[in-house]
C-alpha positions in Angstrom: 50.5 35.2 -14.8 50.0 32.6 -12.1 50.8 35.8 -9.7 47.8 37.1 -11.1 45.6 33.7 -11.2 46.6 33.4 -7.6 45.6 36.7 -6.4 42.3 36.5 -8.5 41.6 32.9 -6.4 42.1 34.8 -3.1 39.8 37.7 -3.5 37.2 35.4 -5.3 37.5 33.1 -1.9 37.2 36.4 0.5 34.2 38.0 -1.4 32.5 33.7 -0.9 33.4 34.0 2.9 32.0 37.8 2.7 28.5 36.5 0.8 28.5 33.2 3.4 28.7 35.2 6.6 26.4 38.3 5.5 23.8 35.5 5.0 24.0 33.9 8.1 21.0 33.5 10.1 21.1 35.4 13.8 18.6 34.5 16.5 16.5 37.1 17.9 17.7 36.9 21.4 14.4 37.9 23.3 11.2 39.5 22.4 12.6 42.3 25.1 14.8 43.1 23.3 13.7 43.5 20.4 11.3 46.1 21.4 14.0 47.9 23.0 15.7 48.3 19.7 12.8 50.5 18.3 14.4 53.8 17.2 11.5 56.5 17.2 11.2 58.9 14.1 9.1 61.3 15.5 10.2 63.7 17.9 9.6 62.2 21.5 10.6 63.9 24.7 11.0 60.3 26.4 9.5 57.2 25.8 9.1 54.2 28.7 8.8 50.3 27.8 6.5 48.9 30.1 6.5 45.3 30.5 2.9 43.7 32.4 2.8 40.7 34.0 0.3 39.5 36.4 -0.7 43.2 37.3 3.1 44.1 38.0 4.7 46.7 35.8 8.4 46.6 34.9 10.1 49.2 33.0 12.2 47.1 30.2 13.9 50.6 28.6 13.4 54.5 29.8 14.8 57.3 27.1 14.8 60.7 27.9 13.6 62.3 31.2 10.9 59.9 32.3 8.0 61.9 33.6 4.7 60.5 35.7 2.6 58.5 33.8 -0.6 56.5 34.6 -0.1 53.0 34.3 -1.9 51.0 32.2 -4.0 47.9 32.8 -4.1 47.0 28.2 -1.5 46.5 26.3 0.0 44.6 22.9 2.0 41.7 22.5 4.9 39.8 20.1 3.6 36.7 21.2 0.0 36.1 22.6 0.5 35.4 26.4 -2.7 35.3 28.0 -0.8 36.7 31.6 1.3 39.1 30.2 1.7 42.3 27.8 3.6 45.4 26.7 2.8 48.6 26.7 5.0 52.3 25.6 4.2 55.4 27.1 5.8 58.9 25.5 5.7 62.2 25.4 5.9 64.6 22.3 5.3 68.3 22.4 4.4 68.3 25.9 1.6 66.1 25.4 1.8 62.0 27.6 1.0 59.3 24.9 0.2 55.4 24.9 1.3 52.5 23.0 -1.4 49.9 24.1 -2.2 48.5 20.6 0.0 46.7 16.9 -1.8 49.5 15.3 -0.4 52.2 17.8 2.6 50.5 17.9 3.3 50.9 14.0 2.5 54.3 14.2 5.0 54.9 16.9 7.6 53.0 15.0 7.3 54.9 11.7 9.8 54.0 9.1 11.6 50.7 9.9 15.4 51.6 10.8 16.4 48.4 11.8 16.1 44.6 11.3 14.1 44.7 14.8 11.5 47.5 14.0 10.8 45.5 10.4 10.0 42.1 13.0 7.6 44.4 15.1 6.2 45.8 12.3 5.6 42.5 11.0 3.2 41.1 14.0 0.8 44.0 12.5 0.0 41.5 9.9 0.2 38.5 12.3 3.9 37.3 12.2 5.1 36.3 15.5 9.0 35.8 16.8 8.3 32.1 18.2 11.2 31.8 20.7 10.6 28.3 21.2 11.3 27.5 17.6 13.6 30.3 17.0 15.6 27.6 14.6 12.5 28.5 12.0 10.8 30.9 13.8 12.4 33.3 15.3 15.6 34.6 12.9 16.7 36.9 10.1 19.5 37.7 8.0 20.8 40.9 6.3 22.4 41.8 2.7 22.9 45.3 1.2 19.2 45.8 0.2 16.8 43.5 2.2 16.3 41.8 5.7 14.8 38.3 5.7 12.9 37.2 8.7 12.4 33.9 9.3 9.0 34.4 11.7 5.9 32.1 12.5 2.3 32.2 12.3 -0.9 31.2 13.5 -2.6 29.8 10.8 -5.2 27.7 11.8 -7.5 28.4 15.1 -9.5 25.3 14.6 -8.2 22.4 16.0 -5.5 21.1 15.8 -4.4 24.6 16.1 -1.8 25.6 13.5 1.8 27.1 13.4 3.4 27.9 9.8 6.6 29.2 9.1 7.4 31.8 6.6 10.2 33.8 5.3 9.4 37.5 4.7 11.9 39.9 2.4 11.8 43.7 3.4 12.9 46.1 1.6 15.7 48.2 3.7 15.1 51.5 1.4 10.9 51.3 1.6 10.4 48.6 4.4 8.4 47.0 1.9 7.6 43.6 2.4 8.7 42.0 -1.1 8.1 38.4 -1.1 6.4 35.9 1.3 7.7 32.4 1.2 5.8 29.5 3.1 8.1 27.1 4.6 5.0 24.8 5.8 3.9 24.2 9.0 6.4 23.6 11.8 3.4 22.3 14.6 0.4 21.0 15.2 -1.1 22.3 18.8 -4.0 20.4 20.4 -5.4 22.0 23.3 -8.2 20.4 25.8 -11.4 22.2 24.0 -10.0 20.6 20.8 -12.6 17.5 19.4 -9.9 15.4 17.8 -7.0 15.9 20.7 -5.6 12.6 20.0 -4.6 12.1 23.7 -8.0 12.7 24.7 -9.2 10.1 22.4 -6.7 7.6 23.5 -7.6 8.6 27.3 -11.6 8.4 26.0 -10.8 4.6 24.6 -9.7 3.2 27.7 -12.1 4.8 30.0 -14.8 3.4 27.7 -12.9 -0.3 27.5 -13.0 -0.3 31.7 -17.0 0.8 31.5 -17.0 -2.2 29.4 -15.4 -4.7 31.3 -17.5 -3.4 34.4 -20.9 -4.1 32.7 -19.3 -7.7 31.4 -20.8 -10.5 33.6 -18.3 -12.2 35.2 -17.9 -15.8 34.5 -18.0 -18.2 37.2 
């Protein structure tokens, strides 16, 4: 009996350590790679990851025989980054395509096959991988029948310019997305257009206090 009591403990504490570590939260390591871990349903002859930044191309991840392309000068991003973008070019059939929109982009993803395509598939609806906050922003973790993405968003564009941070549940089998939790925001960004940029207030106060004392008559 305590044989069996003893043995019962053991597998109950393996299946806890089992549940523990399949719900531990990964990092996405790079936006980079995370594109490069798109897996193409379609037939595709070859397909080219092209990464843009200040008018210089680099070529992130080449599959198949790479033929000429024209490069291009538009393109999508994970994260908005005024000086930089991504774009995909690929053949199928014959026939040289581009990837230089979300909406193209889904399309050329199809059915998500991995916890990476159901990120990039996400930005469609405005989800972003924030790598600077990747501790709420920029994660996931798997079980048997969903991913959970821990991704930000933009959701205010008025100033103070707003970051919230949500967990999404996709469905492995339908790459559904299930449930949407908000975590509340995670930052508040003020840029120099903003009104109410506190530091331009502060900075506002004291050149007003020095135009002050300069129009004060001095006492003799």
């Amino acid at each position: 009996m305590r044989k069996l009591i003893s043995r019962c403990m053991v597998i109950a504490f393996i299946l806890l350590g089992i549940s523990a570590y399949s719900q531990a939260k990964i990092k996405f390591s790079s936006i980079p790679n995370v594109l490069q871990g798109i897996e193409p349903n379609d037939k595709i002859d070859f397909w080219v990851l092209n990464y843009n930044t200040y008018g210089k191309d680099q070529e992130l991840k080449v599959s198949g025989a790479k033929k000429d392309f024209i490069p291009q000068t538009s393109g999508f991003d994970l994260f908005p980054d005024e000086d930089s973008f991504y774009y995909i070019v690929y053949s199928s059939g014959g026939k040289i395509n581009y990837v230089t929109d979300l909406d193209a982009l889904k399309k050329f993803v199809g059915k998500i096959d991995n916890v990476q395509e159901a990120a990039i598939l996400a930005t469609v609806d405005g989800y972003m991988i924030d790598e600077e906050f990747k501790d709420v922003a920029g994660n996931y973790y798997v079980d048997q029948s969903n991913y959970y993405l821990d991704l930000g968003k933009l959701t205010s564009k008025e100033c103070p310019y707003q970051k919230t941070h949500f967990t999404l549940t996709v469905n492995k089998a339908s790459g559904a997305v299930t449930q949407v939790k908000d975590n509340g925001t995670y930052i508040e960004l003020y840029n120099k257009k903003c009104a109410n940029n506190p530091r331009l207030l502060k900075i506002e106060k004291k050149e007003e206090s020095k135009d002050e004392s300069k129009k004060s008559p001095k006492r003799r």
